[in-house]
CSV table of C-alpha atoms and ligand atoms in Angstrom, one decimal:
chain,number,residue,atom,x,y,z
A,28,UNK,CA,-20.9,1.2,8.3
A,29,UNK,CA,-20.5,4.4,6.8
A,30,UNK,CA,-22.1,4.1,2.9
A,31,UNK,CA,-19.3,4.9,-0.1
A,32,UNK,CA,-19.4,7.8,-1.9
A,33,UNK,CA,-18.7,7.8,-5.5
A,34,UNK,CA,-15.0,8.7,-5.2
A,35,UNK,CA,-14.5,5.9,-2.5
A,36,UNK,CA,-16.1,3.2,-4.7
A,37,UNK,CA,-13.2,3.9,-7.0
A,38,UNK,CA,-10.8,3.7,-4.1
A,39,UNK,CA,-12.6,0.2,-3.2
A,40,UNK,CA,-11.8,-0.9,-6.9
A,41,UNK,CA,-9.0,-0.3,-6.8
A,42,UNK,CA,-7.8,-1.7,-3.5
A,43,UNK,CA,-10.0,-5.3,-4.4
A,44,UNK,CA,-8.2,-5.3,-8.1
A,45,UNK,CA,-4.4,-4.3,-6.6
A,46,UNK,CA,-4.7,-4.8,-2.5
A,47,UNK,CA,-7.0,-7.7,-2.1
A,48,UNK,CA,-4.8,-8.8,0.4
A,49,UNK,CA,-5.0,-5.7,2.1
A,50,UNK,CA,-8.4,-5.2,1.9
A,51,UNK,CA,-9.9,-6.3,5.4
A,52,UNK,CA,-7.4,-4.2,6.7
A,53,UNK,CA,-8.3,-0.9,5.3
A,54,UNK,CA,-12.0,-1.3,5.6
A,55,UNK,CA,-11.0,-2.0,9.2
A,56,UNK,CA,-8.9,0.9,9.5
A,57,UNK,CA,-11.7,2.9,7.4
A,58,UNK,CA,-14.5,1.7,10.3
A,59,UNK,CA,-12.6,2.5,13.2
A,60,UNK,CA,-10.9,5.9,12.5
A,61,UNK,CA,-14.5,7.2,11.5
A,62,UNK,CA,-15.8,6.6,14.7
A,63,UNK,CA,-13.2,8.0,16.2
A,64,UNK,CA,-12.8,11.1,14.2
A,65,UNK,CA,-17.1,11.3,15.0
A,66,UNK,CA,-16.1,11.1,18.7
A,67,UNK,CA,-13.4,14.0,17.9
A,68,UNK,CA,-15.8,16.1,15.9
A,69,UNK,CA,-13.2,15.6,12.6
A,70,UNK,CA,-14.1,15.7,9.2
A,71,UNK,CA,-15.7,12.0,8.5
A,72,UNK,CA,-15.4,12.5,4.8
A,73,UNK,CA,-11.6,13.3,4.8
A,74,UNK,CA,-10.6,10.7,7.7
A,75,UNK,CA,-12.7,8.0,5.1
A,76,UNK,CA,-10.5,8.9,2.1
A,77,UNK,CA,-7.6,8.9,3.8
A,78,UNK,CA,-8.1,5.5,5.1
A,79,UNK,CA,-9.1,3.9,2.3
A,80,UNK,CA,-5.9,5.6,0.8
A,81,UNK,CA,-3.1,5.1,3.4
A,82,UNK,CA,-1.7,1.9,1.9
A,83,UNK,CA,-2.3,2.0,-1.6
A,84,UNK,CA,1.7,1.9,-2.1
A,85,UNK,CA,1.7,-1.8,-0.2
A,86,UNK,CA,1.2,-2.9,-4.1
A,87,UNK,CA,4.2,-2.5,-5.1
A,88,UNK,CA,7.6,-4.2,-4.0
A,89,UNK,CA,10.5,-2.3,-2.6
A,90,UNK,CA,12.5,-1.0,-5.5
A,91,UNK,CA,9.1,-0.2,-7.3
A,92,UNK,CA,8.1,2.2,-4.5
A,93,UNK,CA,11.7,3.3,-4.5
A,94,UNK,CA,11.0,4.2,-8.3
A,95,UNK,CA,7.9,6.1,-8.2
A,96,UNK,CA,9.3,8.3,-5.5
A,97,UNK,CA,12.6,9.2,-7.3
A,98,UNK,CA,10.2,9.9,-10.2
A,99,UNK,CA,8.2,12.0,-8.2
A,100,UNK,CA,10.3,13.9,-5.8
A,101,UNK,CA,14.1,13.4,-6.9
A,102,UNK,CA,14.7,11.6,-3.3
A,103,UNK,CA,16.7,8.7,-3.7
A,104,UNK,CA,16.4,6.4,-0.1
A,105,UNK,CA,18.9,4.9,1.8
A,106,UNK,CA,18.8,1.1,1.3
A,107,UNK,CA,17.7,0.9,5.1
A,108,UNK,CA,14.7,2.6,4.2
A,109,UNK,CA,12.4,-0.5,3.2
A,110,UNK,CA,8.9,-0.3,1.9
A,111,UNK,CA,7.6,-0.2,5.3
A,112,UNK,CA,8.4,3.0,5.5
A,113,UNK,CA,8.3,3.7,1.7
A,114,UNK,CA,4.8,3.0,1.0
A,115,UNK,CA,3.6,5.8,2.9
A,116,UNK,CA,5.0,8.5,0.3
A,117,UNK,CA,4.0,5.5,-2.5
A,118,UNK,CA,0.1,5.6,-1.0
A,119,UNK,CA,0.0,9.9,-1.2
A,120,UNK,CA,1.2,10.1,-4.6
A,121,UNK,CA,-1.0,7.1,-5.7
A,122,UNK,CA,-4.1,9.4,-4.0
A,123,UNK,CA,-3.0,12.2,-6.0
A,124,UNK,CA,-2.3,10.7,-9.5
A,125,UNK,CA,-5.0,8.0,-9.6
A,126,UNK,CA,-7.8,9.5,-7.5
A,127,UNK,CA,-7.1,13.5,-8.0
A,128,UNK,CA,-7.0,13.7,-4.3
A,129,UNK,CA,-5.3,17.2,-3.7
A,130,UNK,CA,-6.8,18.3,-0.1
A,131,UNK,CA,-3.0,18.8,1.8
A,132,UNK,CA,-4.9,17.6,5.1
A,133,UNK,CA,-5.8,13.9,3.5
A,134,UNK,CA,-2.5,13.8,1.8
A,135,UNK,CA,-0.5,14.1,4.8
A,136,UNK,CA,-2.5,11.6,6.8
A,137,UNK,CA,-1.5,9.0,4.3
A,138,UNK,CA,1.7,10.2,4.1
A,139,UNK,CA,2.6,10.8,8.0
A,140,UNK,CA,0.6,7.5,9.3
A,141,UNK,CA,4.0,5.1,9.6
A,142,UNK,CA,6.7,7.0,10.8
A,143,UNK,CA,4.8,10.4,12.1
A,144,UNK,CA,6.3,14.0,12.9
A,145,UNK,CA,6.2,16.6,16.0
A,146,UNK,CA,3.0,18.7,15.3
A,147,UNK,CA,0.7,16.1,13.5
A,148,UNK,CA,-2.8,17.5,13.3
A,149,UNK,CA,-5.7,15.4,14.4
A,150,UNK,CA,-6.5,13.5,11.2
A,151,UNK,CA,-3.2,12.1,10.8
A,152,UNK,CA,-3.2,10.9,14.7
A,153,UNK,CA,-6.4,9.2,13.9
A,154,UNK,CA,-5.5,7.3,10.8
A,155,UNK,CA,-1.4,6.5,12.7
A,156,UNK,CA,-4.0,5.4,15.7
A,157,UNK,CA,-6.7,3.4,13.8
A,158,UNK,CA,-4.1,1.9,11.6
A,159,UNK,CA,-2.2,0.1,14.6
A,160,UNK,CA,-5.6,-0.7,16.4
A,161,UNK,CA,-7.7,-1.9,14.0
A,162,UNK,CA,-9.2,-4.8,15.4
A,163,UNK,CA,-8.8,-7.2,12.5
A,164,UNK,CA,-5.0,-7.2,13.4
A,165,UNK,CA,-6.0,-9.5,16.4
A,166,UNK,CA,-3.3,-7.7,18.8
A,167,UNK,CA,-3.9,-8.0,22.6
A,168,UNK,CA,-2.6,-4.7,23.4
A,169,UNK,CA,-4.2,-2.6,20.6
A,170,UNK,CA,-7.6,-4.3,22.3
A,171,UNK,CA,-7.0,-2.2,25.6
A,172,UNK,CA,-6.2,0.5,23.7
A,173,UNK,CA,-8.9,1.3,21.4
A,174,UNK,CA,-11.1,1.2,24.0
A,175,UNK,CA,-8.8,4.6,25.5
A,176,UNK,CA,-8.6,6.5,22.5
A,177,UNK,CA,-12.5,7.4,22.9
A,178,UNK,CA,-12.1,8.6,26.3
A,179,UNK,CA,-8.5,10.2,26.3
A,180,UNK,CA,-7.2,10.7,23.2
A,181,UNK,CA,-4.2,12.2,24.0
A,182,UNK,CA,-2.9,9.4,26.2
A,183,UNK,CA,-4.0,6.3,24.3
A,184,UNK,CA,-2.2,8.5,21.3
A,185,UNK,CA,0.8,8.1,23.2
A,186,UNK,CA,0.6,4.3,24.4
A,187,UNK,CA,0.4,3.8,20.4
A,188,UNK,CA,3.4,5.6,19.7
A,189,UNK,CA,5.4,4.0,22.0
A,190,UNK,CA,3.8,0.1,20.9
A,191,UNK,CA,5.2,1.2,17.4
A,192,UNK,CA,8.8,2.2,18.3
A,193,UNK,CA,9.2,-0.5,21.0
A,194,UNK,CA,8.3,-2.7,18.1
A,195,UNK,CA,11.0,-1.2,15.8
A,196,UNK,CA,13.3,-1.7,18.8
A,197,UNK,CA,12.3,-5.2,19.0
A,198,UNK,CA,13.6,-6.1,15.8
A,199,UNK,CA,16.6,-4.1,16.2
A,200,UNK,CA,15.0,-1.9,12.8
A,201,UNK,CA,15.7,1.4,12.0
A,202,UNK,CA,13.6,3.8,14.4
A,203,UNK,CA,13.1,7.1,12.0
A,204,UNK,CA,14.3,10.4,13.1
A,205,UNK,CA,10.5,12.2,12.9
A,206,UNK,CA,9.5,9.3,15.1
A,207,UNK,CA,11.4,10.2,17.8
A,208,UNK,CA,10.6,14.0,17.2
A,209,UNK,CA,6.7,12.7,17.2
A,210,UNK,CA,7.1,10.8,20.4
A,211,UNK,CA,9.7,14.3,22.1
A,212,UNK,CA,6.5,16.3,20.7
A,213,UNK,CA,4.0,14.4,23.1
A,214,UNK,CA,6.3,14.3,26.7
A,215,UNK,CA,7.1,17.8,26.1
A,216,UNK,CA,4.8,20.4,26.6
D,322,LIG,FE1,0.8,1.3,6.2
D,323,LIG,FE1,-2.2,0.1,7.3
């Protein structure tokens, strides 16, 4: 495992004081993005922040993420917009405010990792990608995939898009507009 630095310890104190329940997941998420992002020649350091960071929100309920992002940015969410989506935006701002995190590139991997957009760069794939297959989820599917995403990035990027939203279908949820832009971005060339 890749050692802390100083600014992830705090992260780590954080996460085991507000997220212990969420704590085997981001590790896990942590682990596996950096060996991917060391397959992919991307910046370990950033792709380890922005783990640790990408669910930071998941502390807070609903209306409380609902709160902090009217504070922030003046949006006000649609009631079908849960914290599921929500804590994503939540996660970002909590990387900026608590843990001075201002690098754009980090900041957009939290943000971008549950719903997505056309155009995401490499970093957010990764952490959208290592978030779903993380292996301490236990799913079968995500097992056959994380062994693609080190030999074709691209496609196994794909097969995780389509786990999410046929997931979202499954429970007859609302499917987000930049998801469908994220999976049109990837079938059209
Ligand atoms: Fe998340
Ligand atoms: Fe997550």
């Amino acid at each position: 495992m890749k050692e802390f630095n100083n600014k992830e310890l705090e992260i780590v104190k954080y996460i085991k004081e507000y997220l212990p329940f969420r704590e085997k997941h981001i590790i896990s998420t942590r682990e596996l993005s950096i060996e991917i992002a060391e397959k992919y020649n991307i910046d370990t350091e950033k792709t380890s922040i922005a783990a640790l960071c990408h669910d930071l929100g998941k502390r807070y309920k609903d209306d409380e993420m609902r709160k902090i992002i009217f504070d922030n940015d003046n949006i006000e969410y649609p009631k079908h917009i849960t914290g599921a989506l929500l804590h994503a935006r939540v996660s970002s701002i909590i990387a900026e405010k608590e843990f001075n995190i201002t690098d754009k590139e980090i900041l957009n991997a939290i943000e971008s990792h549950t719903v997505g957009h056309a155009n995401m760069s490499m970093l957010e794939k990764i952490i959208y990608a290592a978030d779903y297959l993380e292996p301490t989820r236990k799913l079968e599917t995500a097992e056959r995939i994380r062994e693609k995403i080190f030999i074709d990035f691209d496609k196994a990027f794909l097969e995780v898009v389509l786990e999410s939203i046929t997931f979202v279908l499954s429970k007859n949820q609302y499917l987000s507009d930049k998801t469908i832009e994220l999976y049109n971005s990837l079938v059209v060339n």
